[in-house]
């Protein structure tokens, strides 16, 4: 096996230092594991743009709320290592929680404004946990580039803002959403779905497609589009809407009218499983 798997920050720093001495550019792909083709697309993009690709696999407790799925979040490390190896990644850091949070944590990174809407409005403290752990990972790996999926569009926007505000000398690279052949966005949480839930989950992407069609047909009032999508999703008995929202693509504030590049984003519970997806609506298209 060529890939190196380590569990500590010290080992990580040593591996990265060796790669640096060899003049290599460093990529970081942060993940929570249970890897699928969406994650692998980030690794592939990282391979294209950097000489040395590091993957972190860490189910970050501080980004989960008290009633969320931290304990049952899928953990498939052996398979993840094989997948990273087959993508020819160079390094995996798979730390324990104690390694990342050795003592009570008193320092938190909060990004204002961009975190008020969408997932920030229904997952209290989520982005504080995300930004804090990503800032830690940036300091541990000190990569040249870090890769994030558009699947978590608000996360990508928030991390971009954090990197800019805190002067991290790191290019933040956004990568497109990878979907199953039938349109469902790939997610580690899809494996929670029963057969019937999996079928009804298709309504999420179908709703986004409808949104795009309505917008292309001239509907530009956000509420009109949201009403139509709500109706469609409510027809699925196992689906419960967490939010459907149309926001400025970069600043994430809600738009009454789609008069600039916008993100149509939604979160829907299918049974107990909360899934998110999004699509960009751009008046220039
Ligand atoms: P996670 O393991 O869910 O925290 O995701 C790790 C990274 O993979 C994040 O940057 C996600 O946005 C990205 N990602 C997850 N699913 C997909 C997908 N279907 N397509 C593209 N990127 C994804």
Short mmCIF file of C-alpha atoms and ligand atoms in Angstrom, two decimals:
data_model
loop_
_atom_site.label_atom_id
_atom_site.label_comp_id
_atom_site.label_asym_id
_atom_site.label_seq_id
_atom_site.Cartn_x
_atom_site.Cartn_y
_atom_site.Cartn_z
CA UNK A 1 0.00 0.00 0.00
CA UNK A 2 1.41 3.38 -0.97
CA UNK A 3 -0.92 5.60 0.99
CA UNK A 4 0.19 6.60 4.48
CA UNK A 5 -2.45 6.47 7.20
CA UNK A 6 -1.75 8.38 10.40
CA UNK A 7 -3.73 9.23 13.53
CA UNK A 8 -1.83 12.12 15.07
CA UNK A 9 -1.18 15.76 14.31
CA UNK A 10 2.57 15.28 14.81
CA UNK A 11 2.76 12.45 12.26
CA UNK A 12 0.75 14.59 9.85
CA UNK A 13 3.07 17.56 10.22
CA UNK A 14 6.09 15.29 9.65
CA UNK A 15 4.62 13.77 6.48
CA UNK A 16 3.68 17.19 5.12
CA UNK A 17 7.13 18.58 5.97
CA UNK A 18 8.76 15.75 3.98
CA UNK A 19 6.51 16.44 0.99
CA UNK A 20 7.33 20.15 1.24
CA UNK A 21 11.06 19.38 1.32
CA UNK A 22 10.53 17.51 -1.94
CA UNK A 23 9.07 20.71 -3.38
CA UNK A 24 5.54 19.33 -3.61
CA UNK A 25 2.39 21.43 -3.55
CA UNK A 26 -0.10 20.22 -0.95
CA UNK A 27 -3.85 19.60 -1.30
CA UNK A 28 -6.24 18.97 1.58
CA UNK A 29 -9.60 17.21 1.15
CA UNK A 30 -11.48 17.39 4.47
CA UNK A 31 -14.15 14.70 4.93
CA UNK A 32 -16.12 12.88 7.59
CA UNK A 33 -15.48 9.53 5.88
CA UNK A 34 -18.05 7.00 4.61
CA UNK A 35 -16.57 8.01 1.30
CA UNK A 36 -18.50 7.91 -1.98
CA UNK A 37 -17.95 9.17 -5.51
CA UNK A 38 -18.68 12.76 -4.41
CA UNK A 39 -15.68 12.67 -2.06
CA UNK A 40 -13.57 10.88 -4.67
CA UNK A 41 -14.29 13.63 -7.20
CA UNK A 42 -12.66 16.09 -4.78
CA UNK A 43 -9.60 13.84 -4.51
CA UNK A 44 -9.44 13.57 -8.32
CA UNK A 45 -9.60 17.35 -8.68
CA UNK A 46 -6.94 17.70 -5.97
CA UNK A 47 -4.69 15.25 -7.86
CA UNK A 48 -5.01 17.42 -10.95
CA UNK A 49 -4.04 20.64 -9.20
CA UNK A 50 -1.48 19.54 -6.57
CA UNK A 51 1.47 17.15 -6.25
CA UNK A 52 0.54 15.70 -2.87
CA UNK A 53 -3.01 14.95 -1.75
CA UNK A 54 -3.96 14.62 1.92
CA UNK A 55 -7.41 13.50 3.06
CA UNK A 56 -8.74 14.01 6.56
CA UNK A 57 -11.37 11.62 7.87
CA UNK A 58 -12.91 12.94 11.05
CA UNK A 59 -16.51 12.88 12.23
CA UNK A 60 -16.35 16.24 13.94
CA UNK A 61 -18.48 16.16 17.09
CA UNK A 62 -18.71 19.94 17.45
CA UNK A 63 -20.71 20.37 14.25
CA UNK A 64 -23.50 18.02 15.37
CA UNK A 65 -26.43 19.23 17.46
CA UNK A 66 -27.56 17.28 20.55
CA UNK A 67 -30.39 15.53 18.67
CA UNK A 68 -28.44 14.83 15.49
CA UNK A 69 -26.82 11.66 14.17
CA UNK A 70 -23.26 11.89 15.59
CA UNK A 71 -23.40 8.45 17.21
CA UNK A 72 -24.88 6.63 14.27
CA UNK A 73 -22.96 8.51 11.55
CA UNK A 74 -21.49 5.79 9.28
CA UNK A 75 -17.85 4.95 9.97
CA UNK A 76 -16.20 2.81 7.28
CA UNK A 77 -12.51 3.53 7.70
CA UNK A 78 -11.07 0.39 6.07
CA UNK A 79 -13.13 0.91 2.94
CA UNK A 80 -12.30 4.64 2.95
CA UNK A 81 -8.58 3.84 3.04
CA UNK A 82 -8.95 1.48 0.06
CA UNK A 83 -10.86 4.12 -1.91
CA UNK A 84 -8.26 6.81 -1.16
CA UNK A 85 -5.50 4.37 -2.12
CA UNK A 86 -7.20 3.60 -5.43
CA UNK A 87 -7.43 7.35 -6.14
CA UNK A 88 -3.70 7.57 -5.38
CA UNK A 89 -4.06 9.98 -2.49
CA UNK A 90 -0.86 10.27 -0.46
CA UNK A 91 -1.94 10.71 3.15
CA UNK A 92 -4.94 10.10 5.39
CA UNK A 93 -5.28 11.64 8.83
CA UNK A 94 -7.92 9.70 10.76
CA UNK A 95 -7.62 11.15 14.26
CA UNK A 96 -9.55 10.45 17.44
CA UNK A 97 -11.73 13.21 18.90
CA UNK A 98 -9.17 13.54 21.72
CA UNK A 99 -6.44 14.24 19.20
CA UNK A 100 -8.36 17.18 17.74
CA UNK A 101 -10.01 18.34 20.97
CA UNK A 102 -7.56 17.24 23.72
CA UNK A 103 -9.10 19.55 26.31
CA UNK A 104 -12.28 21.56 26.57
CA UNK A 105 -12.21 23.93 23.61
CA UNK A 106 -12.39 27.65 24.37
CA UNK A 107 -11.60 29.06 20.97
CA UNK A 108 -14.27 29.03 18.29
CA UNK A 109 -14.43 30.43 14.80
CA UNK A 110 -17.69 32.11 13.92
CA UNK A 111 -18.50 33.52 10.52
CA UNK A 112 -21.24 36.13 10.79
CA UNK A 113 -24.10 36.84 8.37
CA UNK A 114 -23.48 33.99 5.89
CA UNK A 115 -24.42 31.50 8.59
CA UNK A 116 -27.78 33.06 9.47
CA UNK A 117 -29.82 31.37 6.71
CA UNK A 118 -30.32 27.84 5.32
CA UNK A 119 -28.60 25.18 7.46
CA UNK A 120 -27.38 27.90 9.83
CA UNK A 121 -30.97 28.74 10.70
CA UNK A 122 -32.02 25.17 11.55
CA UNK A 123 -28.74 23.64 12.84
CA UNK A 124 -27.73 25.77 15.79
CA UNK A 125 -23.93 25.94 16.21
CA UNK A 126 -23.29 23.78 13.14
CA UNK A 127 -21.11 26.27 11.27
CA UNK A 128 -19.21 27.23 14.40
CA UNK A 129 -18.19 23.57 14.66
CA UNK A 130 -17.38 23.34 10.94
CA UNK A 131 -15.31 26.53 10.85
CA UNK A 132 -13.42 25.66 14.02
CA UNK A 133 -12.45 22.20 12.81
CA UNK A 134 -11.57 23.42 9.31
CA UNK A 135 -9.39 26.18 10.81
CA UNK A 136 -7.66 23.50 12.89
CA UNK A 137 -7.17 21.32 9.81
CA UNK A 138 -5.80 24.29 7.85
CA UNK A 139 -3.26 24.89 10.64
CA UNK A 140 -2.36 21.20 10.86
CA UNK A 141 -1.88 20.59 7.12
CA UNK A 142 -1.06 24.11 5.92
CA UNK A 143 -2.15 23.12 2.39
CA UNK A 144 -1.81 25.25 -0.73
CA UNK A 145 -5.32 24.34 -1.81
CA UNK A 146 -8.33 22.86 -0.02
CA UNK A 147 -11.22 21.16 -1.80
CA UNK A 148 -14.91 21.39 -0.87
CA UNK A 149 -18.08 20.26 -2.62
CA UNK A 150 -20.83 22.52 -3.92
CA UNK A 151 -23.17 19.92 -2.41
CA UNK A 152 -22.64 21.83 0.85
CA UNK A 153 -22.88 25.21 -0.88
CA UNK A 154 -23.31 27.26 2.29
CA UNK A 155 -20.33 25.50 3.89
CA UNK A 156 -18.23 26.32 0.83
CA UNK A 157 -19.25 30.00 0.94
CA UNK A 158 -18.62 30.19 4.70
CA UNK A 159 -15.17 28.56 4.42
CA UNK A 160 -14.23 30.91 1.59
CA UNK A 161 -15.21 33.84 3.79
CA UNK A 162 -13.32 32.45 6.79
CA UNK A 163 -10.16 31.83 4.73
CA UNK A 164 -10.31 35.36 3.38
CA UNK A 165 -11.15 37.06 6.70
CA UNK A 166 -8.46 35.17 8.64
CA UNK A 167 -5.80 35.43 5.90
CA UNK A 168 -5.30 31.71 5.45
CA UNK A 169 -2.93 31.53 2.44
CA UNK A 170 -5.01 28.70 0.96
CA UNK A 171 -6.97 28.54 -2.30
CA UNK A 172 -10.45 27.25 -1.64
CA UNK A 173 -11.54 25.12 -4.59
CA UNK A 174 -15.24 24.38 -5.07
CA UNK A 175 -16.18 21.16 -6.89
CA UNK A 176 -19.50 20.27 -8.57
CA UNK A 177 -22.20 18.07 -7.03
CA UNK A 178 -21.89 14.38 -7.93
CA UNK A 179 -25.23 12.60 -8.28
CA UNK A 180 -26.50 9.06 -8.55
CA UNK A 181 -27.68 8.18 -12.09
CA UNK A 182 -31.28 8.95 -11.05
CA UNK A 183 -30.34 12.41 -9.78
CA UNK A 184 -30.10 11.94 -6.01
CA UNK A 185 -27.09 13.88 -4.74
CA UNK A 186 -24.54 11.49 -3.27
CA UNK A 187 -24.31 11.69 0.50
CA UNK A 188 -22.92 9.53 3.27
CA UNK A 189 -26.40 9.76 4.80
CA UNK A 190 -28.09 8.11 1.79
CA UNK A 191 -27.17 4.75 3.30
CA UNK A 192 -29.69 5.42 6.11
CA UNK A 193 -32.56 5.27 3.57
CA UNK A 194 -34.86 2.27 3.22
CA UNK A 195 -35.97 1.26 -0.29
CA UNK A 196 -39.17 3.27 -0.12
CA UNK A 197 -37.40 6.27 1.42
CA UNK A 198 -34.75 6.10 -1.30
CA UNK A 199 -37.51 6.29 -3.93
CA UNK A 200 -39.24 9.21 -2.25
CA UNK A 201 -35.90 11.03 -1.80
CA UNK A 202 -35.85 11.56 -5.56
CA UNK A 203 -38.37 14.35 -5.03
CA UNK A 204 -35.51 16.54 -3.76
CA UNK A 205 -33.71 16.73 -7.07
CA UNK A 206 -37.02 16.75 -8.96
CA UNK A 207 -38.04 19.84 -6.97
CA UNK A 208 -34.77 21.57 -7.86
CA UNK A 209 -35.33 20.73 -11.52
CA UNK A 210 -38.82 22.20 -11.29
CA UNK A 211 -37.36 25.32 -9.68
CA UNK A 212 -34.92 25.70 -12.53
CA UNK A 213 -37.68 25.23 -15.10
CA UNK A 214 -39.96 27.78 -13.45
CA UNK A 215 -37.10 30.28 -13.26
CA UNK A 216 -36.16 29.68 -16.91
CA UNK A 217 -39.85 30.25 -17.75
CA UNK A 218 -39.75 33.71 -16.17
CA UNK A 219 -40.78 33.13 -12.54
CA UNK A 220 -38.44 35.35 -10.53
CA UNK A 221 -40.31 35.85 -7.24
CA UNK A 222 -38.66 33.53 -4.75
CA UNK A 223 -41.85 32.87 -2.80
CA UNK A 224 -43.72 31.78 -5.95
CA UNK A 225 -41.03 29.21 -6.73
CA UNK A 226 -40.81 28.05 -3.11
CA UNK A 227 -44.60 27.55 -2.97
CA UNK A 228 -44.55 25.31 -6.04
CA UNK A 229 -41.65 23.25 -4.73
CA UNK A 230 -43.28 22.88 -1.30
CA UNK A 231 -46.43 21.51 -2.91
CA UNK A 232 -44.43 18.99 -4.91
CA UNK A 233 -42.42 17.77 -1.92
CA UNK A 234 -45.46 17.57 0.36
CA UNK A 235 -46.97 15.01 -2.00
CA UNK A 236 -44.39 12.49 -0.75
CA UNK A 237 -45.70 11.13 2.56
CA UNK A 238 -42.23 10.36 3.96
CA UNK A 239 -40.82 13.82 3.16
CA UNK A 240 -40.81 16.71 5.62
CA UNK A 241 -39.39 20.07 4.56
CA UNK A 242 -36.77 21.58 6.85
CA UNK A 243 -36.29 24.61 4.59
CA UNK A 244 -36.55 25.68 0.99
CA UNK A 245 -34.79 28.96 0.36
CA UNK A 246 -33.45 31.19 -2.38
CA UNK A 247 -30.38 33.17 -1.37
CA UNK A 248 -27.63 35.30 -2.87
CA UNK A 249 -25.12 32.79 -4.26
CA UNK A 250 -22.15 34.17 -2.31
CA UNK A 251 -23.53 36.10 0.65
CA UNK A 252 -26.31 33.64 1.46
CA UNK A 253 -28.93 36.27 2.36
CA UNK A 254 -32.48 35.63 1.23
CA UNK A 255 -33.65 37.15 -2.04
CA UNK A 256 -37.26 38.22 -2.65
CA UNK A 257 -36.56 38.46 -6.37
CA UNK A 258 -33.94 36.54 -8.31
CA UNK A 259 -32.14 39.52 -9.81
CA UNK A 260 -28.59 38.18 -9.39
CA UNK A 261 -26.88 34.78 -9.23
CA UNK A 262 -28.85 32.86 -6.64
CA UNK A 263 -28.78 29.54 -4.86
CA UNK A 264 -31.97 27.53 -4.60
CA UNK A 265 -31.24 25.31 -1.62
CA UNK A 266 -33.29 22.89 0.39
CA UNK A 267 -33.12 20.50 3.29
CA UNK A 268 -35.72 17.76 3.52
CA UNK A 269 -36.20 14.99 6.04
CA UNK A 270 -36.95 11.65 4.43
CA UNK A 271 -38.08 9.70 7.47
CA UNK A 272 -35.43 10.66 10.05
CA UNK A 273 -32.73 11.32 7.48
CA UNK A 274 -32.05 14.95 6.68
CA UNK A 275 -30.79 15.47 3.13
CA UNK A 276 -29.65 18.70 1.46
CA UNK A 277 -29.26 19.70 -2.16
CA UNK A 278 -29.06 22.88 -4.22
CA UNK A 279 -28.88 24.40 -7.65
CA UNK A 280 -27.65 27.76 -8.94
CA UNK A 281 -30.17 30.06 -10.64
CA UNK A 282 -28.40 32.72 -12.66
CA UNK A 283 -30.31 35.46 -14.56
CA UNK A 284 -27.41 35.59 -17.05
CA UNK A 285 -27.85 31.95 -18.13
P1 LIG B 1 -18.66 15.19 4.30
O1 LIG B 1 -17.86 13.95 4.45
O2 LIG B 1 -20.12 14.96 4.09
O3 LIG B 1 -18.35 16.22 5.37
O4 LIG B 1 -18.18 15.85 2.95
C1 LIG B 1 -16.82 16.12 2.73
C2 LIG B 1 -16.69 16.96 1.48
O5 LIG B 1 -17.22 16.24 0.37
C3 LIG B 1 -17.47 18.29 1.56
O6 LIG B 1 -16.70 19.31 0.96
C4 LIG B 1 -18.70 17.99 0.76
O7 LIG B 1 -19.29 19.13 0.18
C5 LIG B 1 -18.16 17.06 -0.30
N1 LIG B 1 -19.23 16.26 -0.88
C6 LIG B 1 -20.12 15.46 -0.21
N2 LIG B 1 -21.01 14.92 -1.06
C7 LIG B 1 -20.71 15.41 -2.29
C8 LIG B 1 -21.26 15.23 -3.59
N3 LIG B 1 -22.34 14.47 -3.80
N4 LIG B 1 -20.68 15.88 -4.63
C9 LIG B 1 -19.60 16.66 -4.42
N5 LIG B 1 -19.02 16.88 -3.23
C10 LIG B 1 -19.56 16.25 -2.18
#
